[in-house]
Short mmCIF file of C-alpha atoms and ligand atoms in Angstrom, two decimals:
data_model
loop_
_atom_site.label_atom_id
_atom_site.label_comp_id
_atom_site.label_asym_id
_atom_site.label_seq_id
_atom_site.Cartn_x
_atom_site.Cartn_y
_atom_site.Cartn_z
CA MET A 149 0.35 -0.37 -0.37
CA PRO A 150 2.05 2.79 -1.30
CA TRP A 151 -0.46 4.75 1.08
CA SER A 152 1.02 3.78 4.48
CA THR A 153 4.95 3.18 3.05
CA VAL A 154 7.22 5.13 2.27
CA THR A 155 10.08 3.58 0.11
CA GLY A 156 13.10 4.48 0.50
CA THR A 157 15.66 5.59 3.11
CA ARG A 158 15.86 9.26 4.03
CA ARG A 159 18.92 10.37 4.04
CA ALA A 160 20.08 12.82 6.75
CA PRO A 161 20.08 16.79 6.64
CA ARG A 162 23.44 17.96 5.55
CA GLY A 163 25.03 21.10 6.99
CA ARG A 164 23.64 22.87 10.48
CA ILE A 165 20.30 22.47 11.08
CA CYS A 166 18.46 25.07 13.42
CA ASP A 167 20.10 24.59 17.06
CA ASP A 168 17.87 25.29 19.80
CA ARG A 169 18.94 28.88 20.33
CA PRO A 170 15.91 31.01 20.74
CA VAL A 171 13.15 31.80 18.61
CA HIS A 172 14.27 35.48 18.80
CA GLY A 173 17.58 34.60 18.90
CA HIS A 174 18.03 37.08 14.53
CA ASN A 175 18.78 39.98 14.55
CA PRO A 176 16.01 41.02 11.38
CA GLU A 177 18.00 44.43 10.68
CA THR A 178 21.15 42.28 9.67
CA SER A 179 19.84 40.85 6.57
CA GLU A 180 17.09 40.31 4.91
CA PRO A 181 16.00 38.69 1.76
CA GLN A 182 14.77 41.92 0.13
CA VAL A 183 11.29 40.86 -1.90
CA ASP A 184 9.70 42.37 -4.65
CA THR A 185 5.88 42.16 -3.23
CA ALA A 186 4.61 44.37 -6.20
CA ALA A 187 6.12 42.17 -8.79
CA ALA A 188 4.98 39.02 -7.32
CA VAL A 189 1.36 40.57 -7.12
CA ALA A 190 1.80 40.71 -10.80
CA PHE A 191 3.02 37.96 -11.65
CA THR A 192 0.08 37.04 -9.90
CA GLN A 193 -2.09 39.01 -12.01
CA GLU A 194 -0.47 37.21 -15.15
CA LEU A 195 -1.02 34.07 -14.12
CA VAL A 196 -4.60 34.75 -12.89
CA ARG A 197 -5.22 35.21 -16.43
CA ILE A 198 -4.57 31.98 -17.65
CA ARG A 199 -7.59 29.28 -17.48
CA SER A 200 -5.73 26.44 -16.19
CA VAL A 201 -8.67 24.50 -15.41
CA HIS A 202 -7.64 20.68 -16.17
CA GLU A 203 -10.84 19.95 -18.60
CA PRO A 204 -10.58 16.95 -20.60
CA GLY A 205 -13.64 17.48 -22.87
CA THR A 206 -11.98 20.96 -23.71
CA GLY A 207 -8.82 19.83 -23.48
CA GLY A 208 -7.86 22.04 -21.10
CA THR A 209 -4.75 22.02 -18.90
CA GLU A 210 -2.24 23.43 -16.59
CA ALA A 211 0.01 23.87 -19.62
CA GLU A 212 0.11 28.51 -20.39
CA ALA A 213 0.37 28.55 -16.38
CA ALA A 214 3.35 25.42 -16.88
CA ALA A 215 5.27 27.28 -18.61
CA LEU A 216 4.35 30.87 -17.67
CA VAL A 217 6.26 29.93 -13.96
CA GLU A 218 8.28 27.89 -16.51
CA GLN A 219 9.69 30.90 -18.37
CA ARG A 220 9.41 32.91 -15.08
CA MET A 221 12.40 30.23 -13.33
CA ARG A 222 14.47 31.25 -16.34
CA GLU A 223 14.31 34.85 -16.36
CA PHE A 224 15.38 34.20 -12.48
CA GLY A 225 18.78 32.38 -14.16
CA TRP A 226 17.41 29.28 -12.62
CA ASP A 227 17.24 25.77 -14.62
CA PRO A 228 13.80 24.12 -13.90
CA ARG A 229 13.24 20.66 -14.53
CA VAL A 230 9.94 20.07 -16.91
CA GLU A 231 8.64 16.90 -16.40
CA GLU A 232 5.36 16.21 -18.32
CA VAL A 233 2.60 13.42 -15.80
CA ALA A 234 0.60 13.75 -18.21
CA PRO A 235 -0.14 14.71 -21.95
CA GLY A 236 0.17 18.63 -21.71
CA ARG A 237 0.35 19.08 -18.07
CA PRO A 238 3.51 19.40 -16.75
CA ASN A 239 5.36 19.91 -13.04
CA VAL A 240 7.96 22.73 -13.40
CA VAL A 241 10.29 21.88 -10.60
CA ALA A 242 13.61 24.21 -9.85
CA VAL A 243 16.37 23.29 -7.89
CA VAL A 244 18.25 26.26 -6.95
CA ASP A 245 21.87 25.63 -4.74
CA GLY A 246 22.89 28.44 -2.35
CA GLY A 247 26.39 27.84 -3.21
CA GLY A 248 26.92 28.41 0.83
CA GLY A 249 28.41 24.77 1.75
CA PRO A 250 25.88 21.71 3.23
CA GLY A 251 23.08 22.17 4.27
CA PRO A 252 19.23 21.15 4.55
CA THR A 253 16.72 21.37 1.36
CA LEU A 254 13.62 23.49 1.23
CA MET A 255 10.83 23.13 -0.80
CA LEU A 256 8.47 25.41 -1.57
CA GLU A 257 5.27 23.58 -2.99
CA GLY A 258 2.35 25.12 -5.07
CA HIS A 259 0.10 24.69 -7.81
CA THR A 260 -0.83 25.73 -11.42
CA ASP A 261 -3.97 24.31 -11.77
CA VAL A 262 -7.85 25.72 -11.02
CA VAL A 263 -10.79 24.53 -10.82
CA THR A 264 -13.58 25.65 -12.60
CA GLU A 265 -15.02 29.11 -12.25
CA GLY A 266 -18.25 27.07 -12.72
CA ASP A 267 -21.96 29.92 -13.44
CA LEU A 268 -21.22 32.44 -14.52
CA ASP A 269 -24.31 33.87 -13.79
CA ALA A 270 -22.68 33.42 -9.72
CA TRP A 271 -20.11 36.02 -10.36
CA SER A 272 -19.77 39.79 -10.02
CA PHE A 273 -16.74 40.56 -12.63
CA ASP A 274 -14.30 38.71 -14.71
CA PRO A 275 -13.70 35.62 -13.06
CA TYR A 276 -10.57 35.74 -15.38
CA ALA A 277 -10.26 39.89 -14.76
CA GLY A 278 -7.20 39.60 -12.36
CA ASP A 279 -7.54 42.92 -11.95
CA VAL A 280 -7.03 44.82 -7.99
CA VAL A 281 -10.16 46.70 -7.34
CA ASP A 282 -9.46 48.16 -3.30
CA GLY A 283 -6.59 46.10 -2.85
CA TRP A 284 -8.03 42.97 -3.76
CA LEU A 285 -6.90 41.17 -6.80
CA ARG A 286 -9.57 39.64 -8.26
CA GLY A 287 -10.62 35.72 -9.90
CA ARG A 288 -10.44 32.25 -10.19
CA GLY A 289 -7.15 30.94 -8.86
CA SER A 290 -6.74 34.18 -7.42
CA ALA A 291 -6.41 32.43 -3.80
CA ASP A 292 -6.34 28.89 -4.57
CA MET A 293 -3.40 29.44 -5.05
CA LYS A 294 -1.57 31.33 -8.01
CA SER A 295 -0.90 34.06 -5.03
CA GLY A 296 1.28 31.38 -3.36
CA VAL A 297 2.66 30.12 -6.44
CA ALA A 298 3.78 33.99 -7.36
CA ALA A 299 4.82 34.79 -3.18
CA MET A 300 7.03 32.04 -3.16
CA LEU A 301 8.90 32.35 -6.53
CA TYR A 302 9.75 35.85 -5.88
CA ALA A 303 10.33 34.58 -1.62
CA ALA A 304 13.11 32.21 -3.61
CA LYS A 305 14.62 34.93 -6.08
CA ALA A 306 15.12 37.16 -2.96
CA VAL A 307 17.00 34.65 -0.90
CA VAL A 308 19.17 33.14 -3.73
CA ASP A 309 19.78 37.39 -4.70
CA ASP A 310 20.66 37.72 -0.92
CA GLY A 311 24.04 35.90 -1.29
CA PRO A 312 25.12 32.28 -0.67
CA PHE A 313 23.16 29.80 1.75
CA PRO A 314 23.94 26.87 2.87
CA GLY A 315 22.22 23.88 1.42
CA ARG A 316 18.86 24.16 -1.67
CA LEU A 317 15.70 26.12 -1.71
CA VAL A 318 13.49 23.28 -4.89
CA VAL A 319 10.34 26.08 -6.22
CA ALA A 320 7.58 23.23 -7.25
CA ALA A 321 4.62 24.51 -9.55
CA LEU A 322 2.52 20.77 -9.88
CA VAL A 323 -0.43 19.91 -11.52
CA ASP A 324 -3.94 18.01 -10.42
CA GLU A 325 -4.51 19.64 -7.22
CA GLU A 326 -6.94 19.81 -7.55
CA GLY A 327 -7.77 16.57 -9.05
CA LEU A 328 -6.13 12.95 -8.38
CA MET A 329 -2.72 15.09 -7.37
CA LEU A 330 -1.15 13.44 -10.56
CA GLY A 331 1.58 16.50 -9.94
CA ALA A 332 2.70 15.62 -5.90
CA LYS A 333 2.33 12.21 -6.89
CA HIS A 334 4.83 12.52 -9.32
CA PHE A 335 7.16 14.17 -7.75
CA SER A 336 7.00 11.84 -4.72
CA ALA A 337 8.46 9.22 -6.15
CA SER A 338 11.53 11.43 -7.87
CA ALA A 339 14.83 10.71 -5.56
CA LEU A 340 14.96 14.05 -5.45
CA ALA A 341 11.63 13.85 -3.46
CA ARG A 342 14.53 11.94 -0.96
CA GLU A 343 16.59 14.91 -0.28
CA VAL A 344 13.90 17.45 0.82
CA ASP A 345 14.08 18.14 4.42
CA GLY A 346 11.13 19.91 4.64
CA ALA A 347 8.46 21.82 2.16
CA ILE A 348 6.20 25.30 3.03
CA CYS A 349 2.25 24.39 1.11
CA CYS A 350 1.36 27.67 -0.12
CA GLU A 351 -2.17 27.45 -0.04
CA PRO A 352 -4.91 29.36 1.41
CA GLU A 353 -5.00 29.90 4.77
CA ALA A 354 -5.27 32.70 5.86
CA GLY A 355 -1.91 32.69 7.84
CA GLU A 356 -1.92 30.20 9.90
CA VAL A 357 0.59 28.02 10.13
CA CYS A 358 -1.11 24.60 9.42
CA ALA A 359 1.09 22.05 10.94
CA VAL A 360 -1.49 19.14 10.87
CA SER A 361 -4.27 18.16 7.88
CA LYS A 362 -7.15 15.17 8.45
CA GLY A 363 -6.58 11.88 7.21
CA ALA A 364 -9.56 10.71 4.39
CA VAL A 365 -10.61 7.46 3.67
CA ARG A 366 -13.62 6.59 1.28
CA LEU A 367 -15.32 3.30 1.52
CA ALA A 368 -17.61 1.13 -0.89
CA VAL A 369 -18.92 -2.03 0.86
CA THR A 370 -21.50 -3.23 -1.37
CA PHE A 371 -24.06 -6.17 0.18
CA THR A 372 -24.87 -8.46 -1.90
CA GLY A 373 -27.79 -11.06 -1.17
CA ALA A 374 -30.22 -12.71 -3.74
CA MET A 375 -33.24 -10.79 -5.71
CA ALA A 376 -37.05 -12.82 -5.36
CA HIS A 377 -40.10 -11.75 -5.97
CA GLY A 378 -41.76 -8.64 -3.53
CA ALA A 379 -44.84 -11.03 -2.92
CA MET A 380 -41.58 -14.43 -2.30
CA PRO A 381 -39.04 -12.82 0.14
CA GLN A 382 -38.95 -15.50 1.12
CA HIS A 383 -36.78 -16.54 -1.62
CA ALA A 384 -35.04 -13.25 -0.78
CA ARG A 385 -31.74 -12.58 0.76
CA ASN A 386 -32.12 -8.80 1.16
CA PRO A 387 -29.91 -6.53 1.36
CA LEU A 388 -31.68 -3.43 2.26
CA PRO A 389 -31.92 -3.71 5.57
CA VAL A 390 -28.48 -4.99 6.18
CA ALA A 391 -27.66 -1.61 4.17
CA ALA A 392 -30.26 0.53 7.24
CA ARG A 393 -28.50 -2.26 9.61
CA TYR A 394 -24.96 -0.90 8.82
CA LEU A 395 -26.04 2.61 8.39
CA LEU A 396 -27.07 2.46 12.54
CA ALA A 397 -23.86 0.53 13.03
CA VAL A 398 -21.59 2.91 12.15
CA GLU A 399 -22.62 5.83 13.39
CA ALA A 400 -21.82 3.97 16.82
CA VAL A 401 -18.30 3.86 14.78
CA GLU A 402 -18.32 7.34 14.52
CA ALA A 403 -19.03 8.33 18.41
CA ASP A 404 -17.09 5.64 18.92
CA LEU A 405 -13.46 7.30 17.10
CA LEU A 406 -14.89 10.61 19.24
CA ALA A 407 -15.18 8.96 22.41
CA ARG A 408 -11.84 7.77 22.23
CA HIS A 409 -10.00 10.47 19.98
CA GLY A 410 -11.98 13.21 21.08
CA VAL A 411 -11.89 16.94 19.32
CA HIS A 412 -8.65 17.87 17.42
CA ALA A 413 -7.56 21.69 19.18
CA HIS A 414 -6.94 22.23 15.11
CA LEU A 415 -8.67 19.87 13.34
CA GLY A 416 -12.30 19.51 15.37
CA GLU A 417 -13.77 15.59 15.31
CA PRO A 418 -12.98 12.49 13.12
CA TYR A 419 -16.31 11.93 10.74
CA VAL A 420 -17.68 9.04 9.72
CA THR A 421 -20.18 9.51 7.00
CA PRO A 422 -22.10 8.17 4.72
CA THR A 423 -22.72 9.68 1.54
CA VAL A 424 -24.19 7.30 -0.89
CA VAL A 425 -26.59 4.46 -0.73
CA THR A 426 -28.86 2.51 -3.11
CA GLY A 427 -29.99 -0.16 -4.10
CA GLY A 428 -33.49 -1.59 -6.28
CA ASP A 429 -34.59 -0.17 -8.82
CA PRO A 430 -37.61 3.26 -9.33
CA ASP A 431 -38.95 1.18 -11.61
CA GLN A 432 -39.19 -2.06 -10.19
CA VAL A 433 -41.07 -1.77 -6.93
CA ASN A 434 -41.72 -5.79 -7.03
CA VAL A 435 -38.53 -6.63 -6.82
CA ILE A 436 -35.95 -7.75 -3.67
CA PRO A 437 -32.64 -6.38 -4.71
CA ALA A 438 -30.00 -8.93 -5.11
CA ARG A 439 -28.13 -5.59 -4.29
CA ALA A 440 -27.37 -2.34 -2.57
CA VAL A 441 -24.35 -0.45 -1.75
CA VAL A 442 -23.19 1.95 0.80
CA CYS A 443 -19.93 4.68 0.07
CA LEU A 444 -19.16 6.55 4.29
CA ASP A 445 -16.32 9.41 3.67
CA ILE A 446 -14.23 9.10 6.64
CA ARG A 447 -12.28 12.00 7.90
CA THR A 448 -9.17 11.21 10.56
CA VAL A 449 -7.07 12.73 12.79
CA PRO A 450 -3.88 12.54 13.54
CA GLY A 451 -3.45 9.00 15.88
CA LEU A 452 -6.67 7.61 13.76
CA ASP A 453 -5.05 4.49 12.62
CA HIS A 454 -6.16 3.82 9.67
CA ALA A 455 -6.16 0.07 8.70
CA LEU A 456 -7.56 -0.64 12.22
CA LEU A 457 -10.75 1.42 11.44
CA LEU A 458 -10.81 0.21 8.27
CA GLN A 459 -10.83 -4.02 9.58
CA ARG A 460 -13.70 -2.89 11.84
CA LEU A 461 -15.87 -1.58 9.66
CA THR A 462 -14.35 -4.78 7.28
CA ASP A 463 -16.08 -7.40 10.30
CA LEU A 464 -18.89 -4.79 11.26
CA ALA A 465 -20.43 -5.09 7.62
CA VAL A 466 -20.07 -8.91 7.00
CA THR A 467 -21.26 -9.86 10.67
CA THR A 468 -24.11 -7.11 9.93
CA GLY A 469 -25.03 -9.17 6.81
CA ALA A 470 -24.63 -12.92 7.86
CA ASP A 471 -27.59 -12.89 10.40
CA ALA A 472 -29.58 -12.44 6.50
CA GLY A 473 -27.07 -14.87 3.97
CA VAL A 474 -25.52 -10.61 2.77
CA SER A 475 -22.17 -11.34 1.86
CA ALA A 476 -20.39 -8.07 2.11
CA ALA A 477 -17.65 -6.49 -0.23
CA VAL A 478 -15.10 -3.50 0.64
CA GLU A 479 -13.58 -1.36 -1.70
CA VAL A 480 -11.01 1.16 -0.47
CA LEU A 481 -11.71 3.36 -3.02
CA ASP A 482 -9.45 6.15 -1.52
CA ASP A 483 -6.89 6.66 2.04
CA ARG A 484 -4.96 9.64 2.88
CA PRO A 485 -3.23 9.39 6.34
CA PRO A 486 -3.49 12.66 8.81
CA VAL A 487 -0.67 15.06 8.67
CA ASP A 488 0.90 15.52 11.98
CA THR A 489 4.58 17.55 11.63
CA SER A 490 5.98 18.32 14.83
CA VAL A 491 5.85 22.24 15.71
CA ASP A 492 9.11 22.31 16.65
CA HIS A 493 10.55 20.28 13.26
CA PRO A 494 13.01 23.68 12.51
CA MET A 495 10.79 24.09 9.72
CA VAL A 496 8.29 25.58 11.31
CA ARG A 497 10.06 26.95 13.80
CA ALA A 498 11.10 29.29 11.18
CA LEU A 499 8.18 29.81 9.31
CA VAL A 500 6.89 31.23 13.00
CA ALA A 501 9.35 32.95 13.67
CA ALA A 502 9.58 34.73 9.90
CA HIS A 503 5.61 35.38 10.80
CA GLU A 504 6.80 36.80 14.10
CA ASP A 505 9.50 39.01 12.15
CA VAL A 506 7.24 40.09 9.50
CA THR A 507 3.79 41.42 10.89
CA GLY A 508 4.90 42.00 14.70
CA ALA A 509 2.62 39.31 15.59
CA ARG A 510 2.76 35.28 16.91
CA PRO A 511 0.37 33.30 13.84
CA ALA A 512 -2.39 31.71 14.97
CA TYR A 513 -1.95 27.65 14.81
CA GLY A 514 -4.71 25.65 12.61
CA GLY A 515 -5.23 22.55 10.25
CA VAL A 516 -6.25 21.10 6.80
CA PRO A 517 -9.70 19.88 7.21
CA GLY A 518 -8.95 18.30 3.49
CA ALA A 519 -5.77 17.19 1.53
CA THR A 520 -3.78 19.17 -0.39
CA ASP A 521 -0.28 17.76 -2.19
CA GLY A 522 1.67 17.80 0.62
CA THR A 523 -0.91 15.16 1.95
CA ILE A 524 1.33 12.83 -0.39
CA LEU A 525 4.46 14.47 0.40
CA THR A 526 3.98 13.66 3.55
CA ALA A 527 2.58 9.73 2.82
CA ARG A 528 4.11 9.35 -0.45
CA ALA A 529 8.07 10.50 0.21
CA GLY A 530 7.75 11.70 4.44
CA ILE A 531 8.50 15.03 3.83
CA PRO A 532 7.16 16.40 6.23
CA THR A 533 4.18 19.49 4.88
CA VAL A 534 3.45 22.53 6.29
CA VAL A 535 0.83 24.41 5.21
CA TYR A 536 0.45 27.99 5.10
CA GLY A 537 -0.66 31.54 2.60
CA PRO A 538 -2.15 33.91 1.69
CA GLY A 539 -5.77 33.69 0.82
CA GLY A 540 -8.37 33.11 3.17
CA LYS A 541 -9.71 29.58 4.08
CA TRP A 542 -13.10 29.66 2.30
CA ILE A 543 -12.63 31.46 -0.44
CA ALA A 544 -11.47 28.93 -2.64
CA HIS A 545 -13.48 27.54 -5.10
CA GLN A 546 -15.77 29.88 -4.18
CA ALA A 547 -17.90 32.98 -7.28
CA ASP A 548 -15.93 36.33 -6.77
CA GLU A 549 -13.35 34.93 -5.88
CA ARG A 550 -10.64 37.49 -4.55
CA VAL A 551 -7.28 37.38 -2.15
CA GLU A 552 -5.83 41.05 -1.05
CA VAL A 553 -3.01 42.60 -2.59
CA ALA A 554 -1.13 42.82 1.00
CA GLU A 555 -1.46 39.24 1.67
CA ILE A 556 -0.36 38.13 -1.01
CA ALA A 557 3.21 40.45 -0.04
CA ARG A 558 3.33 39.89 3.51
CA ALA A 559 3.53 35.88 2.82
CA ALA A 560 5.94 36.12 0.09
CA ARG A 561 8.01 38.32 2.72
CA VAL A 562 7.33 34.87 5.18
CA TYR A 563 7.99 32.30 2.94
CA ALA A 564 11.91 34.84 2.33
CA ARG A 565 12.32 34.85 5.61
CA ALA A 566 11.41 31.90 6.66
CA ALA A 567 13.52 30.12 4.20
CA TYR A 568 16.51 32.18 5.21
CA ARG A 569 15.61 31.03 8.52
CA TYR A 570 15.72 27.34 7.84
CA LEU A 571 19.27 27.11 5.63
CA HIS A 572 21.09 29.79 7.88
CA GLY A 573 20.11 27.34 11.32
CA GLU A 574 18.91 30.30 12.47
CA CYS A 575 15.29 29.34 13.66
ZN1 ZN B 199 -5.75 25.00 -4.01
#
């Protein structure tokens, strides 16, 4: 199971990683990478004006947005790797050596795809305007997450321009985060992924430091009995009452998970939610069907063992059907473990300190209720990940998506400062 197995061995970070010196030990006056925040905002506008929706029907892909990222990286003097993950869907990844000797490898990560604009009538402006009105940059992908991509690019440029640094920066604009996360899966399988010591995912989290993300499991449970005439139920093995009993039993499992794991400070409760129930034919009301299917969307918190939960739900399905002569088969549609990066990881400490350097205040800690590319990077390549970026948490995927220009500038400065601190061992 690739989800639960990290293959290969991670090398220990070379050079000096942040030691135990206090977070406030750095003097911000001595050296601060200078970020061209106006250029980061302008680049966000350029990216937003490209409709990078993956749409098999129209042939839409991330290609044009990826090409713009590649071009900008080349203008910076970098030599990005462009690898097609699927036709017309390239990951763009630059590896920038600091020239300052051994040190950690820090990844700044974003995605180039956006979700569809949906119903145009729901928008009060052109979704691909990329304009700035009253301090807000507007358009699909402005928050999720072209501002994050632009901010991380210009942050990395600032760190490079500031002078030699130990270690390396990996700046990655991946495809398909909004789909199956093919870009993150492709990157996770690379040799480079084994060398990354930490990744900041620049998704919109309203400036919260999110070191934890919920896990997800999706299941399809198929109950199979025997078909018969509705007049002669004694000849049937009806899966429908079994499915009903299973749904009620699953409620009890959810309550038990909550009792065992409690409410996570940043992620809330674990959920076991039935989302699909099918069985029978509305045009054949006098037929007892042979089959019923229940799908569950399960959201987990750190510490909740997916394998144990899967076994429990499978056993429950089998025993629920047994008395009625109904068999049960469980198919795992998706299995993403939760992310639980320590807030003491030097990268997280560097990010927290950088946020404080730039804003003058400690950041709030948060959690990601869904999954990001970071979930894949952690699960498949064992990379510690933290999510932090410009844009409101809830504006993603909505009509009238927008991001505050000031937030883009702030995030770019925080990324630069976090990278500087982490790579120089000042966290
Ligand atoms: Zn996103």
